[in-house]
mmCIF file with all atom_site columns, C-alpha atoms in Angstrom:
data_model
loop_
_atom_site.group_PDB
_atom_site.id
_atom_site.type_symbol
_atom_site.label_atom_id
_atom_site.label_alt_id
_atom_site.label_comp_id
_atom_site.label_asym_id
_atom_site.label_entity_id
_atom_site.label_seq_id
_atom_site.pdbx_PDB_ins_code
_atom_site.Cartn_x
_atom_site.Cartn_y
_atom_site.Cartn_z
_atom_site.occupancy
_atom_site.B_iso_or_equiv
_atom_site.pdbx_formal_charge
_atom_site.auth_seq_id
_atom_site.auth_comp_id
_atom_site.auth_asym_id
_atom_site.auth_atom_id
_atom_site.pdbx_PDB_model_num
ATOM 1  C CA . MET W 1 1  ? 83.484  63.318 113.522 1.00 80.00 ? 5  MET W CA 1
ATOM 2  C CA . SER W 1 2  ? 83.723  66.773 115.016 1.00 82.00 ? 6  SER W CA 1
ATOM 3  C CA . ARG W 1 3  ? 85.797  67.557 118.063 1.00 87.00 ? 7  ARG W CA 1
ATOM 4  C CA . THR W 1 4  ? 85.330  70.198 120.680 1.00 86.00 ? 8  THR W CA 1
ATOM 5  C CA . ILE W 1 5  ? 88.251  72.310 121.800 1.00 85.00 ? 9  ILE W CA 1
ATOM 6  C CA . THR W 1 6  ? 88.362  74.837 124.592 1.00 89.00 ? 10 THR W CA 1
ATOM 7  C CA . LEU W 1 7  ? 90.045  78.195 124.142 1.00 86.00 ? 11 LEU W CA 1
ATOM 8  C CA . ARG W 1 8  ? 91.244  80.009 127.214 1.00 93.00 ? 12 ARG W CA 1
ATOM 9  C CA . LEU W 1 9  ? 91.190  83.766 126.658 1.00 94.00 ? 13 LEU W CA 1
ATOM 10 C CA . SER W 1 10 ? 92.365  86.559 128.862 1.00 96.00 ? 14 SER W CA 1
ATOM 11 C CA . ASP W 1 11 ? 89.582  88.827 130.086 1.00 97.00 ? 15 ASP W CA 1
ATOM 12 C CA . GLU W 1 12 ? 90.752  91.488 127.644 1.00 97.00 ? 16 GLU W CA 1
ATOM 13 C CA . ALA W 1 13 ? 90.713  89.106 124.664 1.00 96.00 ? 17 ALA W CA 1
ATOM 14 C CA . TYR W 1 14 ? 87.322  87.698 125.706 1.00 96.00 ? 18 TYR W CA 1
ATOM 15 C CA . GLU W 1 15 ? 85.796  91.176 125.830 1.00 97.00 ? 19 GLU W CA 1
ATOM 16 C CA . ALA W 1 16 ? 87.304  92.051 122.444 1.00 97.00 ? 20 ALA W CA 1
ATOM 17 C CA . VAL W 1 17 ? 85.848  88.899 120.840 1.00 96.00 ? 21 VAL W CA 1
ATOM 18 C CA . LYS W 1 18 ? 82.511  89.638 122.473 1.00 97.00 ? 22 LYS W CA 1
ATOM 19 C CA . ARG W 1 19 ? 82.501  93.195 121.053 1.00 97.00 ? 23 ARG W CA 1
ATOM 20 C CA . TYR W 1 20 ? 83.447  92.058 117.551 1.00 97.00 ? 24 TYR W CA 1
ATOM 21 C CA . ALA W 1 21 ? 80.809  89.311 117.557 1.00 97.00 ? 25 ALA W CA 1
ATOM 22 C CA . GLU W 1 22 ? 78.113  91.686 118.800 1.00 98.00 ? 26 GLU W CA 1
ATOM 23 C CA . ALA W 1 23 ? 79.080  94.234 116.143 1.00 97.00 ? 27 ALA W CA 1
ATOM 24 C CA . GLU W 1 24 ? 78.532  91.552 113.483 1.00 97.00 ? 28 GLU W CA 1
ATOM 25 C CA . HIS W 1 25 ? 75.313  90.338 115.149 1.00 97.00 ? 29 HIS W CA 1
ATOM 26 C CA . THR W 1 26 ? 76.651  86.814 115.527 1.00 97.00 ? 30 THR W CA 1
ATOM 27 C CA . SER W 1 27 ? 77.595  84.453 118.316 1.00 97.00 ? 31 SER W CA 1
ATOM 28 C CA . MET W 1 28 ? 81.087  84.499 119.735 1.00 96.00 ? 32 MET W CA 1
ATOM 29 C CA . ASN W 1 29 ? 81.581  80.900 118.577 1.00 93.00 ? 33 ASN W CA 1
ATOM 30 C CA . ALA W 1 30 ? 80.564  81.742 115.000 1.00 96.00 ? 34 ALA W CA 1
ATOM 31 C CA . TRP W 1 31 ? 82.820  84.811 115.013 1.00 96.00 ? 35 TRP W CA 1
ATOM 32 C CA . VAL W 1 32 ? 85.832  82.782 116.196 1.00 95.00 ? 36 VAL W CA 1
ATOM 33 C CA . GLU W 1 33 ? 85.080  80.054 113.619 1.00 94.00 ? 37 GLU W CA 1
ATOM 34 C CA . GLY W 1 34 ? 85.034  82.710 110.893 1.00 96.00 ? 38 GLY W CA 1
ATOM 35 C CA . LEU W 1 35 ? 88.337  84.083 112.133 1.00 95.00 ? 39 LEU W CA 1
ATOM 36 C CA . LEU W 1 36 ? 89.891  80.604 112.087 1.00 95.00 ? 40 LEU W CA 1
ATOM 37 C CA . ASP W 1 37 ? 88.496  79.930 108.604 1.00 97.00 ? 41 ASP W CA 1
ATOM 38 C CA . ALA W 1 38 ? 90.013  83.177 107.317 1.00 97.00 ? 42 ALA W CA 1
ATOM 39 C CA . GLU W 1 39 ? 93.390  82.336 108.879 1.00 97.00 ? 43 GLU W CA 1
ATOM 40 C CA . ASP W 1 40 ? 93.252  78.838 107.386 1.00 98.00 ? 44 ASP W CA 1
ATOM 41 C CA . MET W 1 41 ? 92.551  80.286 103.930 1.00 98.00 ? 45 MET W CA 1
ATOM 42 C CA . ARG W 1 42 ? 95.380  82.816 104.314 1.00 98.00 ? 46 ARG W CA 1
ATOM 43 C CA . ARG W 1 43 ? 97.833  80.049 105.197 1.00 98.00 ? 47 ARG W CA 1
ATOM 44 C CA . ARG W 1 44 ? 96.632  77.850 102.315 1.00 98.00 ? 48 ARG W CA 1
ATOM 45 C CA . CYS W 1 45 ? 97.063  80.742 99.877  1.00 97.00 ? 49 CYS W CA 1
ATOM 46 C CA . VAL W 1 46 ? 100.588 81.417 101.148 1.00 98.00 ? 50 VAL W CA 1
ATOM 47 C CA . ALA W 1 47 ? 101.480 77.723 100.756 1.00 98.00 ? 51 ALA W CA 1
ATOM 48 C CA . HIS W 1 48 ? 99.957  77.637 97.263  1.00 95.00 ? 52 HIS W CA 1
ATOM 49 C CA . GLY W 1 49 ? 101.887 80.755 96.257  1.00 94.00 ? 53 GLY W CA 1
ATOM 50 C CA . ALA W 1 50 ? 105.117 79.224 97.532  1.00 96.00 ? 54 ALA W CA 1
ATOM 51 C CA . TRP W 1 51 ? 104.410 76.009 95.627  1.00 95.00 ? 55 TRP W CA 1
ATOM 52 C CA . MET W 1 52 ? 103.663 77.936 92.433  1.00 93.00 ? 56 MET W CA 1
ATOM 53 C CA . ARG W 1 53 ? 106.947 79.873 92.764  1.00 94.00 ? 57 ARG W CA 1
ATOM 54 C CA . THR W 1 54 ? 108.926 76.639 93.123  1.00 96.00 ? 58 THR W CA 1
ATOM 55 C CA . ASN W 1 55 ? 107.070 75.000 90.212  1.00 96.00 ? 59 ASN W CA 1
ATOM 56 C CA . PRO W 1 56 ? 107.124 77.592 87.400  1.00 95.00 ? 60 PRO W CA 1
ATOM 57 C CA . ALA W 1 57 ? 106.324 75.009 84.706  1.00 97.00 ? 61 ALA W CA 1
ATOM 58 C CA . ALA W 1 58 ? 103.072 74.129 86.457  1.00 95.00 ? 62 ALA W CA 1
ATOM 59 C CA . ALA W 1 59 ? 102.235 77.819 86.834  1.00 93.00 ? 63 ALA W CA 1
ATOM 60 C CA . SER W 1 60 ? 102.865 78.444 83.130  1.00 95.00 ? 64 SER W CA 1
ATOM 61 C CA . ALA W 1 61 ? 100.758 75.433 82.141  1.00 96.00 ? 65 ALA W CA 1
ATOM 62 C CA . ALA W 1 62 ? 97.908  76.600 84.370  1.00 93.00 ? 66 ALA W CA 1
ATOM 63 C CA . LEU W 1 63 ? 98.005  80.103 82.877  1.00 93.00 ? 67 LEU W CA 1
ATOM 64 C CA . ALA W 1 64 ? 98.038  78.713 79.321  1.00 96.00 ? 68 ALA W CA 1
ATOM 65 C CA . PHE W 1 65 ? 95.108  76.412 80.134  1.00 96.00 ? 69 PHE W CA 1
ATOM 66 C CA . GLY W 1 66 ? 93.127  79.328 81.586  1.00 94.00 ? 70 GLY W CA 1
ATOM 67 C CA . GLU W 1 67 ? 93.832  81.535 78.568  1.00 94.00 ? 71 GLU W CA 1
ATOM 68 C CA . ALA W 1 68 ? 92.726  78.742 76.213  1.00 96.00 ? 72 ALA W CA 1
ATOM 69 C CA . ASN W 1 69 ? 89.502  78.339 78.204  1.00 95.00 ? 73 ASN W CA 1
ATOM 70 C CA . GLN W 1 70 ? 88.795  82.068 77.966  1.00 93.00 ? 74 GLN W CA 1
ATOM 71 C CA . ARG W 1 71 ? 89.358  82.032 74.203  1.00 93.00 ? 75 ARG W CA 1
ATOM 72 C CA . ALA W 1 72 ? 87.024  79.036 73.849  1.00 94.00 ? 76 ALA W CA 1
ATOM 73 C CA . LEU W 1 73 ? 84.311  80.802 75.885  1.00 93.00 ? 77 LEU W CA 1
ATOM 74 C CA . SER W 1 74 ? 84.648  83.906 73.760  1.00 91.00 ? 78 SER W CA 1
ATOM 75 C CA . ALA W 1 75 ? 84.554  81.893 70.527  1.00 92.00 ? 79 ALA W CA 1
ATOM 76 C CA . ALA W 1 76 ? 81.380  80.159 71.714  1.00 93.00 ? 80 ALA W CA 1
ATOM 77 C CA . GLY W 1 77 ? 79.772  83.528 72.436  1.00 91.00 ? 81 GLY W CA 1
ATOM 78 C CA . LEU W 1 78 ? 79.707  82.879 76.170  1.00 92.00 ? 82 LEU W CA 1
ATOM 79 C CA . PRO W 1 79 ? 80.615  85.314 78.971  1.00 90.00 ? 83 PRO W CA 1
ATOM 80 C CA . ASN W 1 80 ? 84.279  85.327 79.873  1.00 87.00 ? 84 ASN W CA 1
ATOM 81 C CA . LEU W 1 81 ? 86.696  87.320 82.011  1.00 86.00 ? 85 LEU W CA 1
ATOM 82 C CA . ALA W 1 82 ? 87.311  89.843 79.268  1.00 78.00 ? 86 ALA W CA 1
ATOM 83 C CA . GLY W 1 83 ? 83.561  90.328 78.960  1.00 71.00 ? 87 GLY W CA 1
ATOM 84 C CA . ALA W 1 84 ? 83.903  89.984 75.214  1.00 57.00 ? 88 ALA W CA 1
ATOM 85 C CA . THR W 1 85 ? 82.216  87.606 72.839  1.00 51.00 ? 89 THR W CA 1
ATOM 86 C CA . GLU W 1 86 ? 83.081  87.020 69.183  1.00 50.00 ? 90 GLU W CA 1
#
């Protein structure tokens, strides 16, 4: 279920949002939603980075798994991050 929230902006902030939204040819609501989505992703990435730093074994396992996947793609003649096929 979605909820509606009301943001109270100063006149200056309202005009700034309006300008940015118009510059991107979008509604003010869509522009603010995009801004909130970007901030949410930034915070999630920061939290993930912090978790990875406190769990180095998990980070090492993830890197090893990724490298093995890339080798398997290359061995199968499929595109991979290195762009190489065997």
